[in-house]
Amino acid sequence: MSSMQAFTVHNFSFVTLKFNGFYDLEEWRPFLFIPYFLMFLLSTISNSVLLYLIISKKALHSPMCILISLMSVVDLFLPIFFVPNMLLSFLFKWNGISLLGCLVQMFFIHCIGTFQSTLLAWMAVDRFFAICRPLYYHKFMQMPNFLKYIIVPVFRNVILIVTIVSLAGRLSFCGTNEMDHCFCEHMAVVQLACGDISINNIVGLVTVFLVPTVDFLFFSLSYFVILASVLQSGKSHLKAINTCITHIIVMAVTLTFALMAFLSYRIRNNLSSSARVFLSTMYLLFPSCFNPIIYGVRTKEIREQFLKFIKQIKILPHH
């Protein structure tokens, strides 16, 4: 009988999971609704306005603006997959999710998230040709040619994320179904499994280093070449230098949040579970809030169209 019970327990696997992120804040936890809701609102409004401007104004249909619009699509949709769920959890303690729902959420969050760094790398290529090789710009940045370069990173991102989600879906969850998190991040889910998770660990780390880290190195190298070229030419390309430094800072901050969150699961540390969850939410939400400002408002053509758009809004009520 005991062997039969052991067999039953071994084959049991939870089909629903519970989010316990920020629960150590106790009565202060509902107040987290305010900052996260404001960040979600900022992200939704700023990215929607930026998308509207780029789509509706023909003057903004350049390769760089198209890349910025793709970034806006990523930044608009990424928070939708986890922030509303988090907000409901803060207010009403709705913290359950089916295992299938969790895997779907994990796929979309990580798959869309990988394209944040990949798009920044593509933007760096655009800037490289615009500043260092202007004569070749139209040859390499025309859509048919540009699409050839983006196929490899797209396949890389999708295949790696499909792999980590598939491996996570094969695990058995028989110990506990409560995770110290607010959404289905890969390592938070995998750590609940009661079998061997070494392959999940390795594939997760490989994904981190093959996607955001490789993108960041490529991005930094492109901007280093741009800065060196600008300084050598002796021209006062202050605008180019300023833009490059801003882009590098944003990418570095995002990557730091991401690496700290990923490595906090794998290296012994004194980080509280709330600090770990905060880092995880920030590497997804921080770029969504600030990319429209940094890549949108700081781009001269977009800024000019945005100011015209604001003037039109001011004029409308008087008619």
C-alpha positions as protocol buffer text, in pm:
chain_id: "A"
residue {
  index: 1
  type: MET
  ca { x: 0 y: 0 z: 0 }
}
residue {
  index: 2
  type: SER
  ca { x: 279 y: 240 z: 93 }
}
residue {
  index: 3
  type: SER
  ca { x: 457 y: 171 z: -238 }
}
residue {
  index: 4
  type: MET
  ca { x: 127 y: 241 z: -418 }
}
residue {
  index: 5
  type: GLN
  ca { x: 95 y: 575 z: -232 }
}
residue {
  index: 6
  type: ALA
  ca { x: 454 y: 663 z: -318 }
}
residue {
  index: 7
  type: PHE
  ca { x: 382 y: 581 z: -684 }
}
residue {
  index: 8
  type: THR
  ca { x: 72 y: 806 z: -677 }
}
residue {
  index: 9
  type: VAL
  ca { x: 261 y: 1095 z: -513 }
}
residue {
  index: 10
  type: HIS
  ca { x: 548 y: 1059 z: -760 }
}
residue {
  index: 11
  type: ASN
  ca { x: 309 y: 1075 z: -1055 }
}
residue {
  index: 12
  type: PHE
  ca { x: 107 y: 1366 z: -914 }
}
residue {
  index: 13
  type: SER
  ca { x: 170 y: 1704 z: -1075 }
}
residue {
  index: 14
  type: PHE
  ca { x: -2 y: 2036 z: -1001 }
}
residue {
  index: 15
  type: VAL
  ca { x: -207 y: 2172 z: -1293 }
}
residue {
  index: 16
  type: THR
  ca { x: -244 y: 2520 z: -1137 }
}
residue {
  index: 17
  type: LEU
  ca { x: 24 y: 2747 z: -994 }
}
residue {
  index: 18
  type: LYS
  ca { x: 1 y: 3037 z: -749 }
}
residue {
  index: 19
  type: PHE
  ca { x: 193 y: 3366 z: -755 }
}
residue {
  index: 20
  type: ASN
  ca { x: 334 y: 3470 z: -417 }
}
residue {
  index: 21
  type: GLY
  ca { x: 543 y: 3767 z: -535 }
}
residue {
  index: 22
  type: PHE
  ca { x: 584 y: 4054 z: -285 }
}
residue {
  index: 23
  type: TYR
  ca { x: 384 y: 3866 z: -18 }
}
residue {
  index: 24
  type: ASP
  ca { x: 650 y: 3946 z: 245 }
}
residue {
  index: 25
  type: LEU
  ca { x: 538 y: 4312 z: 216 }
}
residue {
  index: 26
  type: GLU
  ca { x: 207 y: 4201 z: 376 }
}
residue {
  index: 27
  type: GLU
  ca { x: -36 y: 4495 z: 421 }
}
residue {
  index: 28
  type: TRP
  ca { x: 183 y: 4722 z: 201 }
}
residue {
  index: 29
  type: ARG
  ca { x: 149 y: 4488 z: -98 }
}
residue {
  index: 30
  type: PRO
  ca { x: -176 y: 4646 z: -240 }
}
residue {
  index: 31
  type: PHE
  ca { x: 5 y: 4984 z: -261 }
}
residue {
  index: 32
  type: LEU
  ca { x: 232 y: 4837 z: -532 }
}
residue {
  index: 33
  type: PHE
  ca { x: -71 y: 4875 z: -761 }
}
residue {
  index: 34
  type: ILE
  ca { x: 0 y: 5251 z: -788 }
}
residue {
  index: 35
  type: PRO
  ca { x: 361 y: 5252 z: -925 }
}
residue {
  index: 36
  type: TYR
  ca { x: 305 y: 4950 z: -1150 }
}
residue {
  index: 37
  type: PHE
  ca { x: -23 y: 5090 z: -1285 }
}
residue {
  index: 38
  type: LEU
  ca { x: 143 y: 5428 z: -1358 }
}
residue {
  index: 39
  type: MET
  ca { x: 432 y: 5257 z: -1538 }
}
residue {
  index: 40
  type: PHE
  ca { x: 186 y: 5044 z: -1738 }
}
residue {
  index: 41
  type: LEU
  ca { x: -13 y: 5359 z: -1829 }
}
residue {
  index: 42
  type: LEU
  ca { x: 305 y: 5546 z: -1933 }
}
residue {
  index: 43
  type: SER
  ca { x: 417 y: 5252 z: -2146 }
}
residue {
  index: 44
  type: THR
  ca { x: 76 y: 5206 z: -2315 }
}
residue {
  index: 45
  type: ILE
  ca { x: 17 y: 5576 z: -2393 }
}
residue {
  index: 46
  type: SER
  ca { x: 372 y: 5665 z: -2504 }
}
residue {
  index: 47
  type: ASN
  ca { x: 411 y: 5360 z: -2729 }
}
residue {
  index: 48
  type: SER
  ca { x: 61 y: 5403 z: -2879 }
}
residue {
  index: 49
  type: VAL
  ca { x: 127 y: 5771 z: -2964 }
}
residue {
  index: 50
  type: LEU
  ca { x: 466 y: 5684 z: -3114 }
}
residue {
  index: 51
  type: LEU
  ca { x: 315 y: 5405 z: -3325 }
}
residue {
  index: 52
  type: TYR
  ca { x: 33 y: 5632 z: -3444 }
}
residue {
  index: 53
  type: LEU
  ca { x: 281 y: 5904 z: -3550 }
}
residue {
  index: 54
  type: ILE
  ca { x: 511 y: 5669 z: -3741 }
}
residue {
  index: 55
  type: ILE
  ca { x: 224 y: 5489 z: -3920 }
}
residue {
  index: 56
  type: SER
  ca { x: 25 y: 5805 z: -4007 }
}
residue {
  index: 57
  type: LYS
  ca { x: 311 y: 6035 z: -4116 }
}
residue {
  index: 58
  type: LYS
  ca { x: 478 y: 5945 z: -4446 }
}
residue {
  index: 59
  type: ALA
  ca { x: 780 y: 6156 z: -4353 }
}
residue {
  index: 60
  type: LEU
  ca { x: 857 y: 5897 z: -4083 }
}
residue {
  index: 61
  type: HIS
  ca { x: 865 y: 5591 z: -4312 }
}
residue {
  index: 62
  type: SER
  ca { x: 1246 y: 5564 z: -4300 }
}
residue {
  index: 63
  type: PRO
  ca { x: 1432 y: 5243 z: -4197 }
}
residue {
  index: 64
  type: MET
  ca { x: 1524 y: 5388 z: -3855 }
}
residue {
  index: 65
  type: CYS
  ca { x: 1165 y: 5498 z: -3782 }
}
residue {
  index: 66
  type: ILE
  ca { x: 1033 y: 5158 z: -3891 }
}
residue {
  index: 67
  type: LEU
  ca { x: 1273 y: 4996 z: -3640 }
}
residue {
  index: 68
  type: ILE
  ca { x: 1150 y: 5237 z: -3371 }
}
residue {
  index: 69
  type: SER
  ca { x: 789 y: 5147 z: -3457 }
}
residue {
  index: 70
  type: LEU
  ca { x: 873 y: 4775 z: -3423 }
}
residue {
  index: 71
  type: MET
  ca { x: 1029 y: 4854 z: -3085 }
}
residue {
  index: 72
  type: SER
  ca { x: 705 y: 5031 z: -2989 }
}
residue {
  index: 73
  type: VAL
  ca { x: 503 y: 4721 z: -3084 }
}
residue {
  index: 74
  type: VAL
  ca { x: 728 y: 4507 z: -2860 }
}
residue {
  index: 75
  type: ASP
  ca { x: 714 y: 4762 z: -2575 }
}
residue {
  index: 76
  type: LEU
  ca { x: 335 y: 4798 z: -2607 }
}
residue {
  index: 77
  type: PHE
  ca { x: 255 y: 4426 z: -2601 }
}
residue {
  index: 78
  type: LEU
  ca { x: 515 y: 4295 z: -2355 }
}
residue {
  index: 79
  type: PRO
  ca { x: 360 y: 4448 z: -2037 }
}
residue {
  index: 80
  type: ILE
  ca { x: 10 y: 4334 z: -2147 }
}
residue {
  index: 81
  type: PHE
  ca { x: 113 y: 3971 z: -2089 }
}
residue {
  index: 82
  type: PHE
  ca { x: 194 y: 4017 z: -1720 }
}
residue {
  index: 83
  type: VAL
  ca { x: 109 y: 4362 z: -1572 }
}
residue {
  index: 84
  type: PRO
  ca { x: -278 y: 4336 z: -1570 }
}
residue {
  index: 85
  type: ASN
  ca { x: -247 y: 3998 z: -1398 }
}
residue {
  index: 86
  type: MET
  ca { x: -9 y: 4151 z: -1140 }
}
residue {
  index: 87
  type: LEU
  ca { x: -241 y: 4447 z: -1076 }
}
residue {
  index: 88
  type: LEU
  ca { x: -539 y: 4217 z: -1013 }
}
residue {
  index: 89
  type: SER
  ca { x: -323 y: 4014 z: -777 }
}
residue {
  index: 90
  type: PHE
  ca { x: -224 y: 4327 z: -580 }
}
residue {
  index: 91
  type: LEU
  ca { x: -584 y: 4448 z: -542 }
}
residue {
  index: 92
  type: PHE
  ca { x: -793 y: 4131 z: -523 }
}
residue {
  index: 93
  type: LYS
  ca { x: -536 y: 3858 z: -448 }
}
residue {
  index: 94
  type: TRP
  ca { x: -624 y: 3681 z: -774 }
}
residue {
  index: 95
  type: ASN
  ca { x: -301 y: 3486 z: -785 }
}
residue {
  index: 96
  type: GLY
  ca { x: -380 y: 3155 z: -959 }
}
residue {
  index: 97
  type: ILE
  ca { x: -285 y: 3046 z: -1312 }
}
residue {
  index: 98
  type: SER
  ca { x: -319 y: 2712 z: -1494 }
}
residue {
  index: 99
  type: LEU
  ca { x: 6 y: 2535 z: -1584 }
}
residue {
  index: 100
  type: LEU
  ca { x: -80 y: 2566 z: -1955 }
}
residue {
  index: 101
  type: GLY
  ca { x: -161 y: 2938 z: -1908 }
}
residue {
  index: 102
  type: CYS
  ca { x: 171 y: 2977 z: -1727 }
}
residue {
  index: 103
  type: LEU
  ca { x: 367 y: 2816 z: -2013 }
}
residue {
  index: 104
  type: VAL
  ca { x: 185 y: 3036 z: -2269 }
}
residue {
  index: 105
  type: GLN
  ca { x: 264 y: 3347 z: -2061 }
}
residue {
  index: 106
  type: MET
  ca { x: 628 y: 3234 z: -2028 }
}
residue {
  index: 107
  type: PHE
  ca { x: 657 y: 3190 z: -2406 }
}
residue {
  index: 108
  type: PHE
  ca { x: 516 y: 3535 z: -2493 }
}
residue {
  index: 109
  type: ILE
  ca { x: 706 y: 3724 z: -2219 }
}
residue {
  index: 110
  type: HIS
  ca { x: 1043 y: 3570 z: -2307 }
}
residue {
  index: 111
  type: CYS
  ca { x: 989 y: 3561 z: -2684 }
}
residue {
  index: 112
  type: ILE
  ca { x: 875 y: 3925 z: -2709 }
}
residue {
  index: 113
  type: GLY
  ca { x: 1135 y: 4024 z: -2447 }
}
residue {
  index: 114
  type: THR
  ca { x: 1424 y: 3886 z: -2657 }
}
residue {
  index: 115
  type: PHE
  ca { x: 1326 y: 4119 z: -2942 }
}
residue {
  index: 116
  type: GLN
  ca { x: 1387 y: 4426 z: -2722 }
}
residue {
  index: 117
  type: SER
  ca { x: 1763 y: 4366 z: -2730 }
}
residue {
  index: 118
  type: THR
  ca { x: 1760 y: 4236 z: -3089 }
}
residue {
  index: 119
  type: LEU
  ca { x: 1586 y: 4551 z: -3217 }
}
residue {
  index: 120
  type: LEU
  ca { x: 1842 y: 4768 z: -3035 }
}
residue {
  index: 121
  type: ALA
  ca { x: 2119 y: 4574 z: -3213 }
}
residue {
  index: 122
  type: TRP
  ca { x: 1946 y: 4635 z: -3550 }
}
residue {
  index: 123
  type: MET
  ca { x: 1917 y: 5006 z: -3465 }
}
residue {
  index: 124
  type: ALA
  ca { x: 2291 y: 5012 z: -3398 }
}
residue {
  index: 125
  type: VAL
  ca { x: 2349 y: 4868 z: -3751 }
}
residue {
  index: 126
  type: ASP
  ca { x: 2124 y: 5141 z: -3896 }
}
residue {
  index: 127
  type: ARG
  ca { x: 2324 y: 5412 z: -3714 }
}
residue {
  index: 128
  type: PHE
  ca { x: 2654 y: 5252 z: -3825 }
}
residue {
  index: 129
  type: PHE
  ca { x: 2560 y: 5277 z: -4194 }
}
residue {
  index: 130
  type: ALA
  ca { x: 2402 y: 5623 z: -4154 }
}
residue {
  index: 131
  type: ILE
  ca { x: 2710 y: 5773 z: -3982 }
}
residue {
  index: 132
  type: CYS
  ca { x: 3010 y: 5562 z: -4089 }
}
residue {
  index: 133
  type: ARG
  ca { x: 2908 y: 5430 z: -4434 }
}
residue {
  index: 134
  type: PRO
  ca { x: 2646 y: 5678 z: -4565 }
}
residue {
  index: 135
  type: LEU
  ca { x: 2713 y: 5582 z: -4930 }
}
residue {
  index: 136
  type: TYR
  ca { x: 2613 y: 5221 z: -4858 }
}
residue {
  index: 137
  type: TYR
  ca { x: 2315 y: 5311 z: -4639 }
}
residue {
  index: 138
  type: HIS
  ca { x: 2040 y: 5265 z: -4898 }
}
residue {
  index: 139
  type: LYS
  ca { x: 2203 y: 4952 z: -5041 }
}
residue {
  index: 140
  type: PHE
  ca { x: 2211 y: 4772 z: -4704 }
}
residue {
  index: 141
  type: MET
  ca { x: 1912 y: 4928 z: -4525 }
}
residue {
  index: 142
  type: GLN
  ca { x: 1652 y: 4883 z: -4802 }
}
residue {
  index: 143
  type: MET
  ca { x: 1383 y: 4644 z: -4680 }
}
residue {
  index: 144
  type: PRO
  ca { x: 1465 y: 4342 z: -4908 }
}
residue {
  index: 145
  type: ASN
  ca { x: 1834 y: 4349 z: -4805 }
}
residue {
  index: 146
  type: PHE
  ca { x: 1761 y: 4430 z: -4443 }
}
residue {
  index: 147
  type: LEU
  ca { x: 1518 y: 4136 z: -4415 }
}
residue {
  index: 148
  type: LYS
  ca { x: 1803 y: 3899 z: -4509 }
}
residue {
  index: 149
  type: TYR
  ca { x: 1998 y: 4005 z: -4198 }
}
residue {
  index: 150
  type: ILE
  ca { x: 1706 y: 3980 z: -3958 }
}
residue {
  index: 151
  type: ILE
  ca { x: 1607 y: 3620 z: -4042 }
}
residue {
  index: 152
  type: VAL
  ca { x: 1894 y: 3467 z: -3838 }
}
residue {
  index: 153
  type: PRO
  ca { x: 1825 y: 3661 z: -3511 }
}
residue {
  index: 154
  type: VAL
  ca { x: 1448 y: 3594 z: -3545 }
}
residue {
  index: 155
  type: PHE
  ca { x: 1507 y: 3218 z: -3580 }
}
residue {
  index: 156
  type: ARG
  ca { x: 1761 y: 3225 z: -3294 }
}
residue {
  index: 157
  type: ASN
  ca { x: 1515 y: 3399 z: -3057 }
}
residue {
  index: 158
  type: VAL
  ca { x: 1211 y: 3184 z: -3141 }
}
residue {
  index: 159
  type: ILE
  ca { x: 1395 y: 2848 z: -3138 }
}
residue {
  index: 160
  type: LEU
  ca { x: 1566 y: 2918 z: -2803 }
}
residue {
  index: 161
  type: ILE
  ca { x: 1242 y: 3031 z: -2635 }
}
residue {
  index: 162
  type: VAL
  ca { x: 1041 y: 2739 z: -2778 }
}
residue {
  index: 163
  type: THR
  ca { x: 1314 y: 2508 z: -2640 }
}
residue {
  index: 164
  type: ILE
  ca { x: 1311 y: 2648 z: -2283 }
}
residue {
  index: 165
  type: VAL
  ca { x: 928 y: 2651 z: -2269 }
}
residue {
  index: 166
  type: SER
  ca { x: 904 y: 2294 z: -2409 }
}
residue {
  index: 167
  type: LEU
  ca { x: 1158 y: 2168 z: -2155 }
}
residue {
  index: 168
  type: ALA
  ca { x: 970 y: 2344 z: -1872 }
}
residue {
  index: 169
  type: GLY
  ca { x: 641 y: 2188 z: -1992 }
}
residue {
  index: 170
  type: ARG
  ca { x: 786 y: 1837 z: -1955 }
}
residue {
  index: 171
  type: LEU
  ca { x: 862 y: 1886 z: -1583 }
}
residue {
  index: 172
  type: SER
  ca { x: 654 y: 1745 z: -1300 }
}
residue {
  index: 173
  type: PHE
  ca { x: 538 y: 1983 z: -1023 }
}
residue {
  index: 174
  type: CYS
  ca { x: 468 y: 1763 z: -720 }
}
residue {
  index: 175
  type: GLY
  ca { x: 629 y: 1953 z: -428 }
}
residue {
  index: 176
  type: THR
  ca { x: 461 y: 2293 z: -416 }
}
residue {
  index: 177
  type: ASN
  ca { x: 265 y: 2507 z: -660 }
}
residue {
  index: 178
  type: GLU
  ca { x: 346 y: 2845 z: -497 }
}
residue {
  index: 179
  type: MET
  ca { x: 617 y: 3056 z: -658 }
}
residue {
  index: 180
  type: ASP
  ca { x: 777 y: 3371 z: -520 }
}
residue {
  index: 181
  type: HIS
  ca { x: 695 y: 3568 z: -832 }
}
residue {
  index: 182
  type: CYS
  ca { x: 428 y: 3778 z: -1005 }
}
residue {
  index: 183
  type: PHE
  ca { x: 450 y: 3618 z: -1349 }
}
residue {
  index: 184
  type: CYS
  ca { x: 577 y: 3298 z: -1512 }
}
residue {
  index: 185
  type: GLU
  ca { x: 947 y: 3370 z: -1547 }
}
residue {
  index: 186
  type: HIS
  ca { x: 1137 y: 3064 z: -1667 }
}
residue {
  index: 187
  type: MET
  ca { x: 1356 y: 2999 z: -1360 }
}
residue {
  index: 188
  type: ALA
  ca { x: 1079 y: 3082 z: -1111 }
}
residue {
  index: 189
  type: VAL
  ca { x: 863 y: 2807 z: -1266 }
}
residue {
  index: 190
  type: VAL
  ca { x: 1144 y: 2555 z: -1319 }
}
residue {
  index: 191
  type: GLN
  ca { x: 1251 y: 2581 z: -953 }
}
residue {
  index: 192
  type: LEU
  ca { x: 911 y: 2441 z: -846 }
}
residue {
  index: 193
  type: ALA
  ca { x: 977 y: 2112 z: -1031 }
}
residue {
  index: 194
  type: CYS
  ca { x: 1053 y: 1798 z: -833 }
}
residue {
  index: 195
  type: GLY
  ca { x: 1280 y: 1630 z: -1090 }
}
residue {
  index: 196
  type: ASP
  ca { x: 1624 y: 1710 z: -1231 }
}
residue {
  index: 197
  type: ILE
  ca { x: 1633 y: 2065 z: -1371 }
}
residue {
  index: 198
  type: SER
  ca { x: 2001 y: 2082 z: -1473 }
}
residue {
  index: 199
  type: ILE
  ca { x: 1914 y: 2081 z: -1849 }
}
residue {
  index: 200
  type: ASN
  ca { x: 1661 y: 2365 z: -1793 }
}
residue {
  index: 201
  type: ASN
  ca { x: 1931 y: 2559 z: -1606 }
}
residue {
  index: 202
  type: ILE
  ca { x: 2186 y: 2514 z: -1884 }
}
residue {
  index: 203
  type: VAL
  ca { x: 1944 y: 2599 z: -2169 }
}
residue {
  index: 204
  type: GLY
  ca { x: 1821 y: 2903 z: -1972 }
}
residue {
  index: 205
  type: LEU
  ca { x: 2176 y: 3034 z: -1924 }
}
residue {
  index: 206
  type: VAL
  ca { x: 2267 y: 2963 z: -2288 }
}
residue {
  index: 207
  type: THR
  ca { x: 1960 y: 3166 z: -2395 }
}
residue {
  index: 208
  type: VAL
  ca { x: 2060 y: 3460 z: -2173 }
}
residue {
  index: 209
  type: PHE
  ca { x: 2411 y: 3468 z: -2319 }
}
residue {
  index: 210
  type: LEU
  ca { x: 2313 y: 3396 z: -2681 }
}
residue {
  index: 211
  type: VAL
  ca { x: 2038 y: 3659 z: -2698 }
}
residue {
  index: 212
  type: PRO
  ca { x: 2062 y: 3972 z: -2474 }
}
residue {
  index: 213
  type: THR
  ca { x: 2437 y: 3938 z: -2403 }
}
residue {
  index: 214
  type: VAL
  ca { x: 2538 y: 3877 z: -2767 }
}
residue {
  index: 215
  type: ASP
  ca { x: 2301 y: 4156 z: -2880 }
}
residue {
  index: 216
  type: PHE
  ca { x: 2454 y: 4393 z: -2622 }
}
residue {
  index: 217
  type: LEU
  ca { x: 2812 y: 4309 z: -2732 }
}
residue {
  index: 218
  type: PHE
  ca { x: 2719 y: 4360 z: -3099 }
}
residue {
  index: 219
  type: PHE
  ca { x: 2533 y: 4681 z: -3011 }
}
residue {
  index: 220
  type: SER
  ca { x: 2828 y: 4815 z: -2806 }
}
residue {
  index: 221
  type: LEU
  ca { x: 3081 y: 4723 z: -3074 }
}
residue {
  index: 222
  type: SER
  ca { x: 2876 y: 4906 z: -3341 }
}
residue {
  index: 223
  type: TYR
  ca { x: 2853 y: 5218 z: -3125 }
}
residue {
  index: 224
  type: PHE
  ca { x: 3223 y: 5199 z: -3037 }
}
residue {
  index: 225
  type: VAL
  ca { x: 3306 y: 5199 z: -3413 }
}
residue {
  index: 226
  type: ILE
  ca { x: 3061 y: 5489 z: -3465 }
}
residue {
  index: 227
  type: LEU
  ca { x: 3218 y: 5695 z: -3183 }
}
residue {
  index: 228
  type: ALA
  ca { x: 3572 y: 5620 z: -3306 }
}
residue {
  index: 229
  type: SER
  ca { x: 3474 y: 5720 z: -3661 }
}
residue {
  index: 230
  type: VAL
  ca { x: 3310 y: 6045 z: -3544 }
}
residue {
  index: 231
  type: LEU
  ca { x: 3609 y: 6140 z: -3328 }
}
residue {
  index: 232
  type: GLN
  ca { x: 3859 y: 6058 z: -3607 }
}
residue {
  index: 233
  type: SER
  ca { x: 3671 y: 6262 z: -3866 }
}
residue {
  index: 234
  type: GLY
  ca { x: 3717 y: 6571 z: -3649 }
}
residue {
  index: 235
  type: LYS
  ca { x: 3358 y: 6679 z: -3712 }
}
residue {
  index: 236
  type: SER
  ca { x: 3153 y: 6802 z: -3419 }
}
residue {
  index: 237
  type: HIS
  ca { x: 2904 y: 6515 z: -3424 }
}
residue {
  index: 238
  type: LEU
  ca { x: 2790 y: 6593 z: -3071 }
}
residue {
  index: 239
  type: LYS
  ca { x: 2439 y: 6477 z: -3153 }
}
residue {
  index: 240
  type: ALA
  ca { x: 2566 y: 6136 z: -3272 }
}
residue {
  index: 241
  type: ILE
  ca { x: 2787 y: 6093 z: -2963 }
}
residue {
  index: 242
  type: ASN
  ca { x: 2504 y: 6201 z: -2732 }
}
residue {
  index: 243
  type: THR
  ca { x: 2261 y: 5956 z: -2897 }
}
residue {
  index: 244
  type: CYS
  ca { x: 2510 y: 5667 z: -2883 }
}
residue {
  index: 245
  type: ILE
  ca { x: 2587 y: 5720 z: -2514 }
}
residue {
  index: 246
  type: THR
  ca { x: 2215 y: 5743 z: -2425 }
}
residue {
  index: 247
  type: HIS
  ca { x: 2140 y: 5418 z: -2614 }
}
residue {
  index: 248
  type: ILE
  ca { x: 2432 y: 5237 z: -2446 }
}
residue {
  index: 249
  type: ILE
  ca { x: 2318 y: 5352 z: -2097 }
}
residue {
  index: 250
  type: VAL
  ca { x: 1959 y: 5227 z: -2153 }
}
residue {
  index: 251
  type: MET
  ca { x: 2079 y: 4894 z: -2293 }
}
residue {
  index: 252
  type: ALA
  ca { x: 2332 y: 4852 z: -2008 }
}
residue {
  index: 253
  type: VAL
  ca { x: 2071 y: 4927 z: -1736 }
}
residue {
  index: 254
  type: THR
  ca { x: 1821 y: 4681 z: -1890 }
}
residue {
  index: 255
  type: LEU
  ca { x: 2084 y: 4408 z: -1931 }
}
residue {
  index: 256
  type: THR
  ca { x: 2204 y: 4461 z: -1573 }
}
residue {
  index: 257
  type: PHE
  ca { x: 1846 y: 4414 z: -1441 }
}
residue {
  index: 258
  type: ALA
  ca { x: 1804 y: 4102 z: -1659 }
}
residue {
  index: 259
  type: LEU
  ca { x: 2136 y: 3939 z: -1566 }
}
residue {
  index: 260
  type: MET
  ca { x: 2089 y: 4013 z: -1193 }
}
residue {
  index: 261
  type: ALA
  ca { x: 1741 y: 3858 z: -1206 }
}
residue {
  index: 262
  type: PHE
  ca { x: 1859 y: 3549 z: -1397 }
}
residue {
  index: 263
  type: LEU
  ca { x: 2174 y: 3492 z: -1193 }
}
residue {
  index: 264
  type: SER
  ca { x: 1996 y: 3548 z: -858 }
}
residue {
  index: 265
  type: TYR
  ca { x: 1834 y: 3205 z: -910 }
}
residue {
  index: 266
  type: ARG
  ca { x: 2164 y: 3034 z: -980 }
}
residue {
  index: 267
  type: ILE
  ca { x: 2414 y: 3196 z: -743 }
}
residue {
  index: 268
  type: ARG
  ca { x: 2385 y: 3199 z: -365 }
}
residue {
  index: 269
  type: ASN
  ca { x: 2292 y: 3551 z: -258 }
}
residue {
  index: 270
  type: ASN
  ca { x: 2119 y: 3752 z: 13 }
}
residue {
  index: 271
  type: LEU
  ca { x: 1856 y: 3899 z: -220 }
}
residue {
  index: 272
  type: SER
  ca { x: 1507 y: 3888 z: -73 }
}
residue {
  index: 273
  type: SER
  ca { x: 1236 y: 3731 z: -290 }
}
residue {
  index: 274
  type: SER
  ca { x: 1076 y: 4078 z: -329 }
}
residue {
  index: 275
  type: ALA
  ca { x: 1404 y: 4225 z: -457 }
}
residue {
  index: 276
  type: ARG
  ca { x: 1434 y: 3941 z: -708 }
}
residue {
  index: 277
  type: VAL
  ca { x: 1075 y: 3991 z: -830 }
}
residue {
  index: 278
  type: PHE
  ca { x: 1134 y: 4368 z: -854 }
}
residue {
  index: 279
  type: LEU
  ca { x: 1443 y: 4312 z: -1074 }
}
residue {
  index: 280
  type: SER
  ca { x: 1245 y: 4074 z: -1298 }
}
residue {
  index: 281
  type: THR
  ca { x: 960 y: 4322 z: -1345 }
}
residue {
  index: 282
  type: MET
  ca { x: 1205 y: 4607 z: -1410 }
}
residue {
  index: 283
  type: TYR
  ca { x: 1402 y: 4443 z: -1690 }
}
residue {
  index: 284
  type: LEU
  ca { x: 1068 y: 4406 z: -1874 }
}
residue {
  index: 285
  type: LEU
  ca { x: 893 y: 4731 z: -1773 }
}
residue {
  index: 286
  type: PHE
  ca { x: 1186 y: 4976 z: -1763 }
}
residue {
  index: 287
  type: PRO
  ca { x: 1256 y: 4962 z: -2141 }
}
residue {
  index: 288
  type: SER
  ca { x: 883 y: 4971 z: -2226 }
}
residue {
  index: 289
  type: CYS
  ca { x: 848 y: 5301 z: -2038 }
}
residue {
  index: 290
  type: PHE
  ca { x: 1167 y: 5471 z: -2147 }
}
residue {
  index: 291
  type: ASN
  ca { x: 1232 y: 5347 z: -2503 }
}
residue {
  index: 292
  type: PRO
  ca { x: 956 y: 5571 z: -2653 }
}
residue {
  index: 293
  type: ILE
  ca { x: 1117 y: 5875 z: -2489 }
}
residue {
  index: 294
  type: ILE
  ca { x: 1477 y: 5785 z: -2572 }
}
residue {
  index: 295
  type: TYR
  ca { x: 1423 y: 5649 z: -2924 }
}
residue {
  index: 296
  type: GLY
  ca { x: 1116 y: 5851 z: -3011 }
}
residue {
  index: 297
  type: VAL
  ca { x: 1134 y: 6201 z: -2867 }
}
residue {
  index: 298
  type: ARG
  ca { x: 1514 y: 6217 z: -2908 }
}
residue {
  index: 299
  type: THR
  ca { x: 1490 y: 6138 z: -3281 }
}
residue {
  index: 300
  type: LYS
  ca { x: 1464 y: 6477 z: -3455 }
}
residue {
  index: 301
  type: GLU
  ca { x: 1212 y: 6376 z: -3727 }
}
residue {
  index: 302
  type: ILE
  ca { x: 980 y: 6209 z: -3475 }
}
residue {
  index: 303
  type: ARG
  ca { x: 1010 y: 6500 z: -3231 }
}
residue {
  index: 304
  type: GLU
  ca { x: 907 y: 6748 z: -3504 }
}
residue {
  index: 305
  type: GLN
  ca { x: 601 y: 6539 z: -3597 }
}
residue {
  index: 306
  type: PHE
  ca { x: 514 y: 6494 z: -3230 }
}
residue {
  index: 307
  type: LEU
  ca { x: 518 y: 6874 z: -3172 }
}
residue {
  index: 308
  type: LYS
  ca { x: 291 y: 6923 z: -3477 }
}
residue {
  index: 309
  type: PHE
  ca { x: 59 y: 6654 z: -3339 }
}
residue {
  index: 310
  type: ILE
  ca { x: 41 y: 6835 z: -3000 }
}
residue {
  index: 311
  type: LYS
  ca { x: -35 y: 7168 z: -3175 }
}
residue {
  index: 312
  type: GLN
  ca { x: -319 y: 7003 z: -3371 }
}
residue {
  index: 313
  type: ILE
  ca { x: -469 y: 6869 z: -3047 }
}
residue {
  index: 314
  type: LYS
  ca { x: -456 y: 7220 z: -2893 }
}
residue {
  index: 315
  type: ILE
  ca { x: -625 y: 7375 z: -3198 }
}
residue {
  index: 316
  type: LEU
  ca { x: -909 y: 7118 z: -3225 }
}
residue {
  index: 317
  type: PRO
  ca { x: -1125 y: 7237 z: -2927 }
}
residue {
  index: 318
  type: HIS
  ca { x: -1143 y: 7593 z: -3067 }
}
residue {
  index: 319
  type: HIS
  ca { x: -1307 y: 7479 z: -3393 }
}
